[in-house]
PDB file of C-alpha atoms in Angstrom:
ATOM      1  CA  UNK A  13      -0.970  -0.772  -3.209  1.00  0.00           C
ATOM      2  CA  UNK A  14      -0.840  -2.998  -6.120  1.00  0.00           C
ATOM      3  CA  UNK A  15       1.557  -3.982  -9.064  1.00  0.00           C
ATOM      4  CA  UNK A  16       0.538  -4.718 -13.242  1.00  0.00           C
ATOM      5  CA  UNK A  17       2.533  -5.434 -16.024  1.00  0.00           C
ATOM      6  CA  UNK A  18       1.768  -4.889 -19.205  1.00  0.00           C
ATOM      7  CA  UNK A  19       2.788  -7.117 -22.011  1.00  0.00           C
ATOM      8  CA  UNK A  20       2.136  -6.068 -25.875  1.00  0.00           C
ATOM      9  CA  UNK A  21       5.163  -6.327 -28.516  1.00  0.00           C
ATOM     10  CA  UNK A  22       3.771  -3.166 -30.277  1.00  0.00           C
ATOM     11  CA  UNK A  23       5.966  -0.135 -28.423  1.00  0.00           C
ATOM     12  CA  UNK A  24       3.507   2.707 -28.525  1.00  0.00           C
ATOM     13  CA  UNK A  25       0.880   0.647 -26.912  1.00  0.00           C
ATOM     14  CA  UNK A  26       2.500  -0.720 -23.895  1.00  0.00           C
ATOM     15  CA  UNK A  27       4.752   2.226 -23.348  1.00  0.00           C
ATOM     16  CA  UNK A  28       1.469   4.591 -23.867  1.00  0.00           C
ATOM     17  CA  UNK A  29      -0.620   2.743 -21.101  1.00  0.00           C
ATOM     18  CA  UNK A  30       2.373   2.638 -19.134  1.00  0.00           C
ATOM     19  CA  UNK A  31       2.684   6.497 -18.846  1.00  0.00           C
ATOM     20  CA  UNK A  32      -1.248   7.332 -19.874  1.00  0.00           C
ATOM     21  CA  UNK A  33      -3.535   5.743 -16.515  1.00  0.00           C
ATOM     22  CA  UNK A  34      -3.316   7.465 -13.189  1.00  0.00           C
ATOM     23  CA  UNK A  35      -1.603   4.724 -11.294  1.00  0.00           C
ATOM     24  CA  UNK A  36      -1.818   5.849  -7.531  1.00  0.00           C
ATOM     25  CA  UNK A  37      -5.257   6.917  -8.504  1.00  0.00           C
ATOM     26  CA  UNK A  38      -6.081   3.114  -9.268  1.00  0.00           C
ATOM     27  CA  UNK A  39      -3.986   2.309  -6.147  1.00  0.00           C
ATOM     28  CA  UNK A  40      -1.308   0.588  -8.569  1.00  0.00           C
ATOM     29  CA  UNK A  41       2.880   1.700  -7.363  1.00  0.00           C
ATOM     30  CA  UNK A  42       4.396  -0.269  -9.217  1.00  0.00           C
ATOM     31  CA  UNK A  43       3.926  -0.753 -13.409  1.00  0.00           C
ATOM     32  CA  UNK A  44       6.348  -3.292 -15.495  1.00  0.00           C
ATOM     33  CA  UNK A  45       6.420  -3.959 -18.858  1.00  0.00           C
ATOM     34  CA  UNK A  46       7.491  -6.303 -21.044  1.00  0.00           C
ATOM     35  CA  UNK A  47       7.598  -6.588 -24.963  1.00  0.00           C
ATOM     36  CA  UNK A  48       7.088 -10.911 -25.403  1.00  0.00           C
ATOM     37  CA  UNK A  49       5.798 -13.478 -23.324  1.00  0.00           C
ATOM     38  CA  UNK A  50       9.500 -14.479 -22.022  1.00  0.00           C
ATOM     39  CA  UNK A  51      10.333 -11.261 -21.400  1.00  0.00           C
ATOM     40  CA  UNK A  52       7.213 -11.265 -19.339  1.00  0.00           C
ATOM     41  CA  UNK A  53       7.923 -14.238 -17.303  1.00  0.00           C
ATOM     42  CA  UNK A  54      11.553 -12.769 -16.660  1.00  0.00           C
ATOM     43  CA  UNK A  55       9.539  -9.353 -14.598  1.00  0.00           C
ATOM     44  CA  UNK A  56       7.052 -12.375 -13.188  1.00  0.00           C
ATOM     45  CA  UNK A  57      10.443 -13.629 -11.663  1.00  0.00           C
ATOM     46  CA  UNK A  58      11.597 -10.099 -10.120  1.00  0.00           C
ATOM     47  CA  UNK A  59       8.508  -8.931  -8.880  1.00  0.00           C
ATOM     48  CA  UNK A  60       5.295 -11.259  -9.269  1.00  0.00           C
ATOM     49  CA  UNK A  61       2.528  -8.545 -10.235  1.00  0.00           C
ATOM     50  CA  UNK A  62      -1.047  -8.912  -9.132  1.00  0.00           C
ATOM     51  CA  UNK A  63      -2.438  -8.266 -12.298  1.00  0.00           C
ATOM     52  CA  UNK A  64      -1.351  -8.406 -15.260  1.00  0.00           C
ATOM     53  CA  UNK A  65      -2.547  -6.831 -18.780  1.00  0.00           C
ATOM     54  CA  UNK A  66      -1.479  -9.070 -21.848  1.00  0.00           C
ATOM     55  CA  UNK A  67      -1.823  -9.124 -25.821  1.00  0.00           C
ATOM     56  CA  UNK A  68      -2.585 -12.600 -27.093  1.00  0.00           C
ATOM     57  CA  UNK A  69      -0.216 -12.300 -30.353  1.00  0.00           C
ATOM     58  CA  UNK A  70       3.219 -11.719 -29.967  1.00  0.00           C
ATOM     59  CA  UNK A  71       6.397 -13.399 -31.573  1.00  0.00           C
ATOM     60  CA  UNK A  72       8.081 -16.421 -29.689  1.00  0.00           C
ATOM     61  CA  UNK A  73       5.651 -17.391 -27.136  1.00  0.00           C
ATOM     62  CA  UNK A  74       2.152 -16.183 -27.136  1.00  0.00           C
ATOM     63  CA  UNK A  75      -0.243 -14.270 -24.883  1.00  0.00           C
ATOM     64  CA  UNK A  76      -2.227 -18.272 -24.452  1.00  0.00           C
ATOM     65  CA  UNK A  77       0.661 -19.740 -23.497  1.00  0.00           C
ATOM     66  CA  UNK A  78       2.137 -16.684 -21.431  1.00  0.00           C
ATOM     67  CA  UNK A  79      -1.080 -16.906 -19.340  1.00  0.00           C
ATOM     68  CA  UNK A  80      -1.166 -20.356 -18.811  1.00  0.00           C
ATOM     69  CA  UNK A  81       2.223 -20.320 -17.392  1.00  0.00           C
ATOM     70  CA  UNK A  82       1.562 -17.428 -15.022  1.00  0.00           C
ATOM     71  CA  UNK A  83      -1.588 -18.739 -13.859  1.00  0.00           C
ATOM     72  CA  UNK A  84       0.585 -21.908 -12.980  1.00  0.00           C
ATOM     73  CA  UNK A  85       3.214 -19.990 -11.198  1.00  0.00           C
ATOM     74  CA  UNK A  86       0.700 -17.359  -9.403  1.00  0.00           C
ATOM     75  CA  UNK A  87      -2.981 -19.047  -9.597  1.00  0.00           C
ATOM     76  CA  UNK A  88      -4.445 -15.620  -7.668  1.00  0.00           C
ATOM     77  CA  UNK A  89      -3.047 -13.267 -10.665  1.00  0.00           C
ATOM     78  CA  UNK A  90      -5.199 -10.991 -12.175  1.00  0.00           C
ATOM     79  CA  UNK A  91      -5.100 -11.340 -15.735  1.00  0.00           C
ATOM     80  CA  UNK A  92      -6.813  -9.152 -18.631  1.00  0.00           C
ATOM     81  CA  UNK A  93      -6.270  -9.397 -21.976  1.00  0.00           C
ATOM     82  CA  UNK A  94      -6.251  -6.544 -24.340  1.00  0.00           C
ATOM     83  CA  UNK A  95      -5.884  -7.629 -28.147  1.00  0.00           C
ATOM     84  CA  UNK A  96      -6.901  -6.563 -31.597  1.00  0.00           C
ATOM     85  CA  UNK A  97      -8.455 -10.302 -32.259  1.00  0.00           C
ATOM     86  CA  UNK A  98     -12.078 -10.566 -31.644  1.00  0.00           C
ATOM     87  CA  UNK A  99     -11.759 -14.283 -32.728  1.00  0.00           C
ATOM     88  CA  UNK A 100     -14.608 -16.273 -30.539  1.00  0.00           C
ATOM     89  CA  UNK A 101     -11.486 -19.435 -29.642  1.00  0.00           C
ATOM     90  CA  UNK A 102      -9.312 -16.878 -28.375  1.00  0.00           C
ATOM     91  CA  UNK A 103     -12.142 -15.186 -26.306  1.00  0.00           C
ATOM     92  CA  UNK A 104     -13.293 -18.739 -25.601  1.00  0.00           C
ATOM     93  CA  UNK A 105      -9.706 -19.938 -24.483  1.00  0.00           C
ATOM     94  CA  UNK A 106      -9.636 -17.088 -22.443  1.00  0.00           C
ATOM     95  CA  UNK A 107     -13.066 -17.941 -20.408  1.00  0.00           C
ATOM     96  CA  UNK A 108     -11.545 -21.650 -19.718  1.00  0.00           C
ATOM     97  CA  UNK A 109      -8.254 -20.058 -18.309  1.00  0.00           C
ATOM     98  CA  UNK A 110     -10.135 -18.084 -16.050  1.00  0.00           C
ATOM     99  CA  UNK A 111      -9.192 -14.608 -17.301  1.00  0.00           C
ATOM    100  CA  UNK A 112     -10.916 -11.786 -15.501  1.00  0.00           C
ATOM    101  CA  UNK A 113     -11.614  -9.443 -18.840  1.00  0.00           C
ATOM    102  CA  UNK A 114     -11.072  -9.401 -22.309  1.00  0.00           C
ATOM    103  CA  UNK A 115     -10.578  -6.339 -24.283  1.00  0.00           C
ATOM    104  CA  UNK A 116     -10.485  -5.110 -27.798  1.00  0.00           C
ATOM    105  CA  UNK A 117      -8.313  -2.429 -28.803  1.00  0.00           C
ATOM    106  CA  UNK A 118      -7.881   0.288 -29.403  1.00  0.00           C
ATOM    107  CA  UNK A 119      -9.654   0.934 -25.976  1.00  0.00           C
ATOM    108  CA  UNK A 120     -10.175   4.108 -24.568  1.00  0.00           C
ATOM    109  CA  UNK A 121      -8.777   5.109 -21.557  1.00  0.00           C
ATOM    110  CA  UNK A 122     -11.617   5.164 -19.321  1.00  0.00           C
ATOM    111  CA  UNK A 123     -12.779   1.603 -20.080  1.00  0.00           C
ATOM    112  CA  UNK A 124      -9.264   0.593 -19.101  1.00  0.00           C
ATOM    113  CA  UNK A 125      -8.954   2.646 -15.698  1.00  0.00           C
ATOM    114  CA  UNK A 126     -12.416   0.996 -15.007  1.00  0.00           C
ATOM    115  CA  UNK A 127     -11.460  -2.440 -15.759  1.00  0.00           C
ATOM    116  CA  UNK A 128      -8.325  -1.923 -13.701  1.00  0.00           C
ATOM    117  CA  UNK A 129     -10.152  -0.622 -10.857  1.00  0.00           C
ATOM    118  CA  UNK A 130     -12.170  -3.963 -11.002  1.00  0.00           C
ATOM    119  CA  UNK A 131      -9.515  -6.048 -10.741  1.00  0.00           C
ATOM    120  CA  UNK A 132      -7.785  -3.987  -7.642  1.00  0.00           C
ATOM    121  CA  UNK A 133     -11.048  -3.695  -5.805  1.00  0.00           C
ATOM    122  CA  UNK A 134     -11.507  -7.383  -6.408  1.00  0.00           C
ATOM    123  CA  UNK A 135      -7.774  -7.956  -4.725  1.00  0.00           C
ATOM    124  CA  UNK A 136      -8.779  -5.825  -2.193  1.00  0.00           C
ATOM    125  CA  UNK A 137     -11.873  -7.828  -1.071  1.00  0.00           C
ATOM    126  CA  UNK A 138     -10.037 -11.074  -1.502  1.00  0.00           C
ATOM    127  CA  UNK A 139      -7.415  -9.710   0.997  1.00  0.00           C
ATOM    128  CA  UNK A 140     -10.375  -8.413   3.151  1.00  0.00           C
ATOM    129  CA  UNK A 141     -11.697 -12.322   3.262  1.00  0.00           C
ATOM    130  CA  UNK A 142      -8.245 -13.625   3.958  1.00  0.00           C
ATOM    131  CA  UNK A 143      -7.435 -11.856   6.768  1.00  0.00           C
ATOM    132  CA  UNK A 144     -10.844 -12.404   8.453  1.00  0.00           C
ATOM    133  CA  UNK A 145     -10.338 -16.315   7.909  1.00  0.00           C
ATOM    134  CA  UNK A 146      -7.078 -15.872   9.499  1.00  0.00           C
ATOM    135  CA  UNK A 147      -8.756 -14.138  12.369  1.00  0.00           C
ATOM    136  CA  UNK A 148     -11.701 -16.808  12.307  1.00  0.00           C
ATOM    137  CA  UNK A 149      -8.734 -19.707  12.419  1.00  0.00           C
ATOM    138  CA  UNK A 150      -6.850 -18.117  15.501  1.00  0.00           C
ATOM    139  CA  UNK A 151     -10.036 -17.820  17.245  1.00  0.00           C
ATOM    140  CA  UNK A 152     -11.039 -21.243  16.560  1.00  0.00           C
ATOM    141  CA  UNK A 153      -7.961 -22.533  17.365  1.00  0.00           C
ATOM    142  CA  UNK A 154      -7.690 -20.506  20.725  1.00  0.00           C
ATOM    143  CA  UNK A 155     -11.312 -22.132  21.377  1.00  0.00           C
ATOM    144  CA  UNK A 156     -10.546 -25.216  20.630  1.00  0.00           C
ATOM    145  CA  UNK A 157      -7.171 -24.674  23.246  1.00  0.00           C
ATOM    146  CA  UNK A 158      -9.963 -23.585  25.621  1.00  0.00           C
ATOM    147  CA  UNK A 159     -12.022 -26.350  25.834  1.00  0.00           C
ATOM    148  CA  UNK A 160      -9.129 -28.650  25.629  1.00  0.00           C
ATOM    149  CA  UNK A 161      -7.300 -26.989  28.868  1.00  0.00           C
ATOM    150  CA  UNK A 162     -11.080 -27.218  30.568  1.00  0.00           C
ATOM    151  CA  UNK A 163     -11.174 -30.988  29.917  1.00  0.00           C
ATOM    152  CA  UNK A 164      -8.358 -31.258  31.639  1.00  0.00           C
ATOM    153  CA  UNK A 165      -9.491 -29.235  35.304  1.00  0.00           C
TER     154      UNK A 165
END
């Protein structure tokens, strides 16, 4: 299971994705949210999400800046942007920060889910390739004991 937090400073949209997507469905148990970029890193502190869903204009520190600092303190965060700005440097700033989506709202609820699924299947297989280089490591490593012990006899 995964973890998102949603930052927006407009109430009824963070609090209605909050409650409105199907969580467990999208293999998500735990869903934060935050109404400004600070408040944002504060939850980043507490529990480091894996993804995390983000306006880009919000009062005292904005959704730019709030992503640049969590990519620095978690480089493998998800992060999509939802915003009301279609402005091509914003979309374009995104793209160099290496945001996985960008979204305009109002979006509809299926377009989210879908996007959020993404994100949690692309976790999923990044875990997947992580473990089996772990694997691959201990095997070369017991190999390399091997042939090591065998120089030896």
């Amino acid at each position: 299971m995964y973890s998102i937090l949603i930052v927006d400073d407009e109430r009824y949209t963070r609090e209605g994705i909050a409650k409105l997507l199907p969580w467990r469905e999208l293999s998500i148990d735990w869903v934060g949210t935050a109404d400004s970029g600070i408040m944002a890193l504060k939850k980043m502190q507490e529990h480091m999400p894996d993804i995390v869903l983000t306006d880009i204009e919000m009062k005292n520190m904005d959704g730019l800046a709030l992503i640049k600092e969590m990519n620095r303190l978690n480089p493998s965060l998800r992060i999509i942007v939802l915003t009301g700005h279609d402005d091509f440097k914003y979309v374009q700033e995104c793209c160099r920060m290496e945001v996985q989506d960008y979204l305009l709202k109002p979006v509809d609820e299926n377009k989210l889910s879908q996007v959020i699924r993404a994100q949690v299947d692309a976790l999923g297989t990044l875990a997947a390739r992580q473990a089996q280089k772990q694997t691959m490591d201990m095997v070369s490593s017991f190999t390399e004991q091997m042939r090591v012990e065998r120089s030896f006899q």
